[in-house]
Coordinates of C-alpha atoms in Angstrom, one line a residue:
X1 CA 121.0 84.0 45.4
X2 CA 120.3 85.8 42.3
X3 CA 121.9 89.3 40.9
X4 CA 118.4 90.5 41.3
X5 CA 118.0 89.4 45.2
X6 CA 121.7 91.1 45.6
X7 CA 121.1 94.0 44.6
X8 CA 117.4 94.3 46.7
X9 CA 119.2 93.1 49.5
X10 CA 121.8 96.0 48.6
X11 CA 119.3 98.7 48.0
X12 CA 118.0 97.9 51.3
X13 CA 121.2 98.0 53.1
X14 CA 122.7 100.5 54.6
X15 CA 125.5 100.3 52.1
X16 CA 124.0 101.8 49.5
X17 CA 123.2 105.6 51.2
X18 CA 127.1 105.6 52.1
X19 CA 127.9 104.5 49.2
X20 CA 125.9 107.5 47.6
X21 CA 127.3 109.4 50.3
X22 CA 131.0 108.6 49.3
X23 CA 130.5 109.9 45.7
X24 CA 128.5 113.2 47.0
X25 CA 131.3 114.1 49.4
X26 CA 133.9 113.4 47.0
X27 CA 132.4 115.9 44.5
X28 CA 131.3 118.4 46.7
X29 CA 135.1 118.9 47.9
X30 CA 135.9 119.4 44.6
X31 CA 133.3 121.7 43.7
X32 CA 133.8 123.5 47.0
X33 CA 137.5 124.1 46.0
X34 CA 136.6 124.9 42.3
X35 CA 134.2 127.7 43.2
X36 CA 136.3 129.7 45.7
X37 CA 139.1 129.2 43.1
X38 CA 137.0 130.3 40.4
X39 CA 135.5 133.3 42.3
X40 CA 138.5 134.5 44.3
X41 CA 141.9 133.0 43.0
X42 CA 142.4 135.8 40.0
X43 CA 140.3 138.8 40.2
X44 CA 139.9 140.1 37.7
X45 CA 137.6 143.7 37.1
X46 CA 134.8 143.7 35.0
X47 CA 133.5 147.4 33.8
X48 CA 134.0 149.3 37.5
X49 CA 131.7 152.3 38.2
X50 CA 133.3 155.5 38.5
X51 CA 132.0 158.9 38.9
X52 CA 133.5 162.0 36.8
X53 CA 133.6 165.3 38.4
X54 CA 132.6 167.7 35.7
X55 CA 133.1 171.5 36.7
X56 CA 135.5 173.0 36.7
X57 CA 137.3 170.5 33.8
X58 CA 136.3 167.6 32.8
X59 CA 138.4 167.2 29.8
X60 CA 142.0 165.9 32.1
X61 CA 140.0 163.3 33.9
X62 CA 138.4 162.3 31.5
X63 CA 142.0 161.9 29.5
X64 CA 142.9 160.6 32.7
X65 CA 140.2 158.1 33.1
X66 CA 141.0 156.4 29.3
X67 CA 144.8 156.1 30.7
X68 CA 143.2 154.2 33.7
X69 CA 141.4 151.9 31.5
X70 CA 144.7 150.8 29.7
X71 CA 146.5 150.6 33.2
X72 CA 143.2 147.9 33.7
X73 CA 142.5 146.7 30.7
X74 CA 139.1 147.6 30.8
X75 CA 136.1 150.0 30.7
X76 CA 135.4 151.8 33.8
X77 CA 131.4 152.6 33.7
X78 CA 131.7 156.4 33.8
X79 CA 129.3 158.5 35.8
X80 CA 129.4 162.3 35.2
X81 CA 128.5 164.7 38.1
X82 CA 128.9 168.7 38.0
X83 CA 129.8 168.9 41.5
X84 CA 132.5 167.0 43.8
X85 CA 129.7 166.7 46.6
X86 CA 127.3 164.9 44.5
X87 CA 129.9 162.6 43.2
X88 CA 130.8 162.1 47.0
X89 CA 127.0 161.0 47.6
X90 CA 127.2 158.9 44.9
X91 CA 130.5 157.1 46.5
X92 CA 128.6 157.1 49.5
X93 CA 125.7 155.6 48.3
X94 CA 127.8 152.7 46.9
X95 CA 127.0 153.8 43.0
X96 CA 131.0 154.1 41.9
X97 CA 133.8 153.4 43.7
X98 CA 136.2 156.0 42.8
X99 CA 135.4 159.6 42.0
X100 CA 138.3 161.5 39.7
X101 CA 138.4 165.1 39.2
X102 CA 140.7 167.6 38.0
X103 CA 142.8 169.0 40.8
X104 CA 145.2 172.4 40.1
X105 CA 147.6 170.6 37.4
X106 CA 146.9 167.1 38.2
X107 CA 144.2 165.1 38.9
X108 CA 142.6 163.7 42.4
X109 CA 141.9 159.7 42.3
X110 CA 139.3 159.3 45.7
X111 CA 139.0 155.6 46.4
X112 CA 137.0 154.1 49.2
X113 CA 138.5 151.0 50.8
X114 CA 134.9 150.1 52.8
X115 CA 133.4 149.3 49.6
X116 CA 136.1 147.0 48.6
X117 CA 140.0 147.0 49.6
X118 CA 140.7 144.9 46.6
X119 CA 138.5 147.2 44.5
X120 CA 140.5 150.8 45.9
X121 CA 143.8 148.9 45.7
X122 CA 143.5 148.3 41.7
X123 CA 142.3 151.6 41.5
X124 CA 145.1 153.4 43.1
X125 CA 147.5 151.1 41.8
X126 CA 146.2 151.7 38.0
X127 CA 145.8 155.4 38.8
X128 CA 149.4 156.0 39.5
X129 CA 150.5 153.7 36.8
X130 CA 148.1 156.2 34.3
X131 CA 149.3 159.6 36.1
X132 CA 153.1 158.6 35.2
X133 CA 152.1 157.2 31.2
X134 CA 150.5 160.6 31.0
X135 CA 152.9 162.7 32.3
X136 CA 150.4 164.0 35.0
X137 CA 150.5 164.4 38.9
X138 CA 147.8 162.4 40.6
X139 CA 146.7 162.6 44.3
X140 CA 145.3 159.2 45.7
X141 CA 143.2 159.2 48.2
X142 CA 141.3 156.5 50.6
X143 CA 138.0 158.9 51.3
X144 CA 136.3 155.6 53.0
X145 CA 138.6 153.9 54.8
X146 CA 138.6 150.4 56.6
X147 CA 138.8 150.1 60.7
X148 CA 142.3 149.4 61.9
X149 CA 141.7 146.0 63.1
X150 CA 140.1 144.9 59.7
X151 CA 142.7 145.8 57.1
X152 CA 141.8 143.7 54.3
X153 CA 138.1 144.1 54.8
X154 CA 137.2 140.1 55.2
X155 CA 135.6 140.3 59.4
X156 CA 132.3 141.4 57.9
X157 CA 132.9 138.5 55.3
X158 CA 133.3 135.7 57.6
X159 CA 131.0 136.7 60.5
X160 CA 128.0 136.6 58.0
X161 CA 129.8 132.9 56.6
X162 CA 129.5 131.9 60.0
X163 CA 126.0 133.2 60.3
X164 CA 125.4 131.1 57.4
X165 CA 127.2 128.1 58.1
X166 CA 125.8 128.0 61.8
X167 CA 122.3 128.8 60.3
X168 CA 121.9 125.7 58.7
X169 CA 124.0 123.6 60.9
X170 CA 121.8 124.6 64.1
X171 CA 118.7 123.0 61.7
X172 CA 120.2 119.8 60.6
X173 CA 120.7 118.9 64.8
X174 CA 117.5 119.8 65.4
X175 CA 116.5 117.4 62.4
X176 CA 118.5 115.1 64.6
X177 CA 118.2 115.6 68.5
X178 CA 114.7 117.4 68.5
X179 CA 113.2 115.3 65.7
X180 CA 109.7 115.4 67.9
X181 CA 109.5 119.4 67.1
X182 CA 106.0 120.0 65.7
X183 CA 106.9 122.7 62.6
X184 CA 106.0 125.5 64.9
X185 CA 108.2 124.4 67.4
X186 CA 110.6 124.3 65.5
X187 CA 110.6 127.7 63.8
X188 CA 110.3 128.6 67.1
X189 CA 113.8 127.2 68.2
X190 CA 115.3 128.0 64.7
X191 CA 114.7 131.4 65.7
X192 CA 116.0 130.9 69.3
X193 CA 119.4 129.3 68.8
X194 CA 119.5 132.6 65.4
X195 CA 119.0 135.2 68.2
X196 CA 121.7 133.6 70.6
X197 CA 124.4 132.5 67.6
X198 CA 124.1 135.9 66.1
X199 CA 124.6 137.8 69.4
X200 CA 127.3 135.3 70.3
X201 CA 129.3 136.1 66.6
X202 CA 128.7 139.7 67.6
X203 CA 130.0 140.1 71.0
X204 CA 132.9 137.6 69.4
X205 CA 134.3 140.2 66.8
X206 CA 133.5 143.4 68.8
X207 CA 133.3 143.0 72.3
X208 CA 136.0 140.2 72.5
X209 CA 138.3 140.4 70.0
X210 CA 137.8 144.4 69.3
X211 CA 138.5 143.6 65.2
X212 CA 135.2 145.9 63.9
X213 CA 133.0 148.4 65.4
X214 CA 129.7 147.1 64.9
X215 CA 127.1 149.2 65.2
X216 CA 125.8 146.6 67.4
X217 CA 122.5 146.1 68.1
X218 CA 121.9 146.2 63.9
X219 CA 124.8 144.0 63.2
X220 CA 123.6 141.6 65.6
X221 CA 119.9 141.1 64.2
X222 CA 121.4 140.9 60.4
X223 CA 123.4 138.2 61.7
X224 CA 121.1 136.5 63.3
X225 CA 118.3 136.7 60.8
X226 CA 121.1 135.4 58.2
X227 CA 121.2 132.1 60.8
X228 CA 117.0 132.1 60.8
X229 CA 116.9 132.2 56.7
X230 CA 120.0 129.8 56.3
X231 CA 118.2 127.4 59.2
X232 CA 115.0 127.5 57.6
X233 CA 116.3 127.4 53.9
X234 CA 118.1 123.6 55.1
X235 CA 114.2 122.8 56.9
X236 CA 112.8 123.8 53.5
X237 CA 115.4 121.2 51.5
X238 CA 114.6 118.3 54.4
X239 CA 110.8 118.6 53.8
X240 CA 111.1 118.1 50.1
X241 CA 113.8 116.5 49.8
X242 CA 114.0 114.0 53.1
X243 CA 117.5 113.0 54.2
X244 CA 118.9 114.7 50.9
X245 CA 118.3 118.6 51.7
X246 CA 121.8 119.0 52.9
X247 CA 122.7 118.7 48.6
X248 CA 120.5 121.6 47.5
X249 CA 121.7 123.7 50.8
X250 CA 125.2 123.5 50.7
X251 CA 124.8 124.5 47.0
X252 CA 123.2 127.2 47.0
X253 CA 124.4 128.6 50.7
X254 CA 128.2 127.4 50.4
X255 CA 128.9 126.5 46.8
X256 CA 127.2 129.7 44.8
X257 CA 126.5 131.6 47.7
X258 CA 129.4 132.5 49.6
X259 CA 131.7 132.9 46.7
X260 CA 129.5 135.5 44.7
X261 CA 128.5 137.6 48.2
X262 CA 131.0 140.3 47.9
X263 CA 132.4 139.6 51.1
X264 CA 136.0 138.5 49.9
X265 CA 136.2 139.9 46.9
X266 CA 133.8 142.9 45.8
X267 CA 131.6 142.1 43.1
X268 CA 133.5 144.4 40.3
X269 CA 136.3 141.8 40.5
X270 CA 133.8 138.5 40.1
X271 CA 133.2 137.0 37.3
X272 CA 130.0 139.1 35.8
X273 CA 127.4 136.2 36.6
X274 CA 128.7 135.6 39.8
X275 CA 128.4 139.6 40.6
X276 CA 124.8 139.7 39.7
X277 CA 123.8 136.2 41.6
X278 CA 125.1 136.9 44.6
X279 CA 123.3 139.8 45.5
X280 CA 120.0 137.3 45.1
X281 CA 121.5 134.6 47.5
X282 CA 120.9 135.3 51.2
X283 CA 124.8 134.8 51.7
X284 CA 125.6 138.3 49.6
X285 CA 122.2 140.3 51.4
X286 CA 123.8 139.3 54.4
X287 CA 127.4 141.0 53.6
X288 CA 125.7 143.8 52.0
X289 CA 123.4 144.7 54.7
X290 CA 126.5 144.4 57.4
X291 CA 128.7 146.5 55.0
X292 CA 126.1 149.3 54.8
X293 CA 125.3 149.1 58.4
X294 CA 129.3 149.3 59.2
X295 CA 131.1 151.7 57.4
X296 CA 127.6 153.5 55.5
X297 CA 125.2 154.6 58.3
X298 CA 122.6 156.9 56.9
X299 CA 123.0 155.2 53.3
X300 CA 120.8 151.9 54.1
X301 CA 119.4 149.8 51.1
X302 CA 115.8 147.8 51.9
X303 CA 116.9 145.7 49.3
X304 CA 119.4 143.1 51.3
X305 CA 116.5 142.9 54.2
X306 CA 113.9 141.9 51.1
X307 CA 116.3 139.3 49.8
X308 CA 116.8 137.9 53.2
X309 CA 112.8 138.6 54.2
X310 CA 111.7 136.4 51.0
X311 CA 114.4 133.7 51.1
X312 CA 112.8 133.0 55.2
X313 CA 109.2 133.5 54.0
X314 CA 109.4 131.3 51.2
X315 CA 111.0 128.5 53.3
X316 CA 108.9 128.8 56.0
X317 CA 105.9 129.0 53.8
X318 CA 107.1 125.7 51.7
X319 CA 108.1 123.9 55.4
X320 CA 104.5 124.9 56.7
X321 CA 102.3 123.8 53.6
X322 CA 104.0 120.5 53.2
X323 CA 105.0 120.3 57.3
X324 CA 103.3 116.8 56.8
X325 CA 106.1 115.5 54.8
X326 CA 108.8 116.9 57.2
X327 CA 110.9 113.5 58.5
X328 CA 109.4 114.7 62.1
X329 CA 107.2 116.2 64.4
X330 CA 105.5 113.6 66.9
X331 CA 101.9 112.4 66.9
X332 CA 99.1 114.2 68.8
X333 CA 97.1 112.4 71.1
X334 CA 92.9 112.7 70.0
X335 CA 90.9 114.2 72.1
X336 CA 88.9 111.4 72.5
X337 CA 91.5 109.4 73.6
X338 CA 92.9 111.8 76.2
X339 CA 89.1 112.1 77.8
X340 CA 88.9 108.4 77.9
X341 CA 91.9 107.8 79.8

């Protein structure tokens, strides 16, 4: 046997997908491992948005504020507002996530924890470290506060990674134990078993284990349109792609996504690409729409929805155009055929 008729009989085996297999795995644990580290391991803040209160002295904090900034060591994006309640909208409204103002002879540092414990912890941390380099009395402050049984802020974080994670999962087993699903049967079940996970991670968290309020009926249609986007996102992949589509998903859902939502660490404290990708990825519009819908009731963003909305329309759309080169579906019977029998 020749090298050529090896390696044909090779290529034809099954030997060579595992072997691909072997090498994809490989580098996909340690890319998986090199992003989280990357992301999360060191955070480190990158130009934080703060709001200045202005009247009735602006000149302390803002003395105050170029302390902080050495305490960092960096700039804090300062955002000047006459009046303590429009700074609080602006907190609020997720624009800074501190206000400072001047406050009899010291100065008042408010922090919000539900935008980001990491976040209010360096804040607080450098504001005291400032107030005692500058010789002046600061009040601290946690004006948005975490629940009780979420601390650190991270249940909103891994309910939408499950969301995700399940999303796509749920689709690759219908590529493999419903593989006779005309395209829109399956949308249809996609959006079934989305319906059903993301109640299920709902009543989990809440109703079980008691660890977040959720408003619930919201928290439970984020989550499970997360699971229908990150379901059809994987069906997208597997139509162009074919038995490869699990590659681009788990890069752009697990790899990029995840890291750069927010979720663990809040997007001041990424690395600046990361901070501004993530919001893009469905990953991040799913933390930011539960975030908002937890601890900011009345202070909704459409844009999360949209990000979500496009990444399931486009998927669909690209499943349903090329549905023909899906790897299933079942044949129809003619019509001619079904009268003759």
């Amino acid at each position: 046997m020749t090298l050529r008729d090896r390696w044909e009989a090779y290529k034809n085996s099954p030997f060579l997908p595992a072997t691909v297999l072997v090498l994809i795995v490989a580098a996909a644990a340690g890319l998986f491992a090199g992003s989280y580290t990357y992301a999360m391991a060191n955070p480190t803040p990158h130009r934080i948005p703060a709001a200045l209160v202005t009247q009735p002295e602006a000149e302390r904090g803002e003395a105050f504020v170029a302390a902080m900034e050495k305490a960092l060591d960096t700039s804090l994006e300062l955002r000047e507002y006459p009046d303590p309640a429009d700074a609080r909208r602006a907190l609020n409204e997720q624009k800074v996530f501190a206000i400072v103002r001047a406050s009899g002879r010291g100065v008042a540092l408010d922090v919000a924890g539900a935008s980001g414990a990491s976040v209010a912890e360096l804040l607080g941390k450098a504001g005291v470290e400032a107030g005692d380099a500058a010789g002046v009395p600061v009040t601290v402050r946690d004006v948005k506060p975490l629940q009780q049984g979420d601390p650190r802020g991270l249940a909103l974080f891994y309910i939408s990674l499950a969301a995700v994670i399940m999303g796509f999962l749920g689709a690759i087993q219908l590529s493999i134990h419903a593989h006779g699903l005309n395209p829109a049967e399956r949308i249809a079940f996609t959006a079934a078993y989305a319906l059903l996970g993301g109640l299920a991670i709902a009543a989990a968290v809440d109703w079980w284990l008691g660890a977040v309020d959720l408003p619930f009926v919201q928290s439970w249609l984020i989550l499970a349109f997360t699971m229908f986007t990150s379901g059809m996102v994987f069906t997208m992949f597997n139509t162009l792609m074919g038995r490869w589509a699990m590659i681009p998903t788990w890069g752009v859902m697990v790899l990029l996504g995840n890291p750069s939502s927010g979720g663990a660490v809040s997007w001041p404290l990424l690395p600046s690409v990361l901070g501004h990708i993530g919001r893009w990825l469905p990953p991040g519009a799913s933390v930011n729409a539960q975030h908002t819908a937890v601890y900011y009731q009345g202070y909704q963003f459409v844009f999360p929805y949209l990000v979500l909305a496009a990444w399931a329309l486009v998927s669909c759309t690209v499943f349903w155009v090329w549905r023909h080169r899906h790897p299933g579906g079942r044949a129809r019977t003619p019509e001619h055929a079904a009268t003759a029998s």
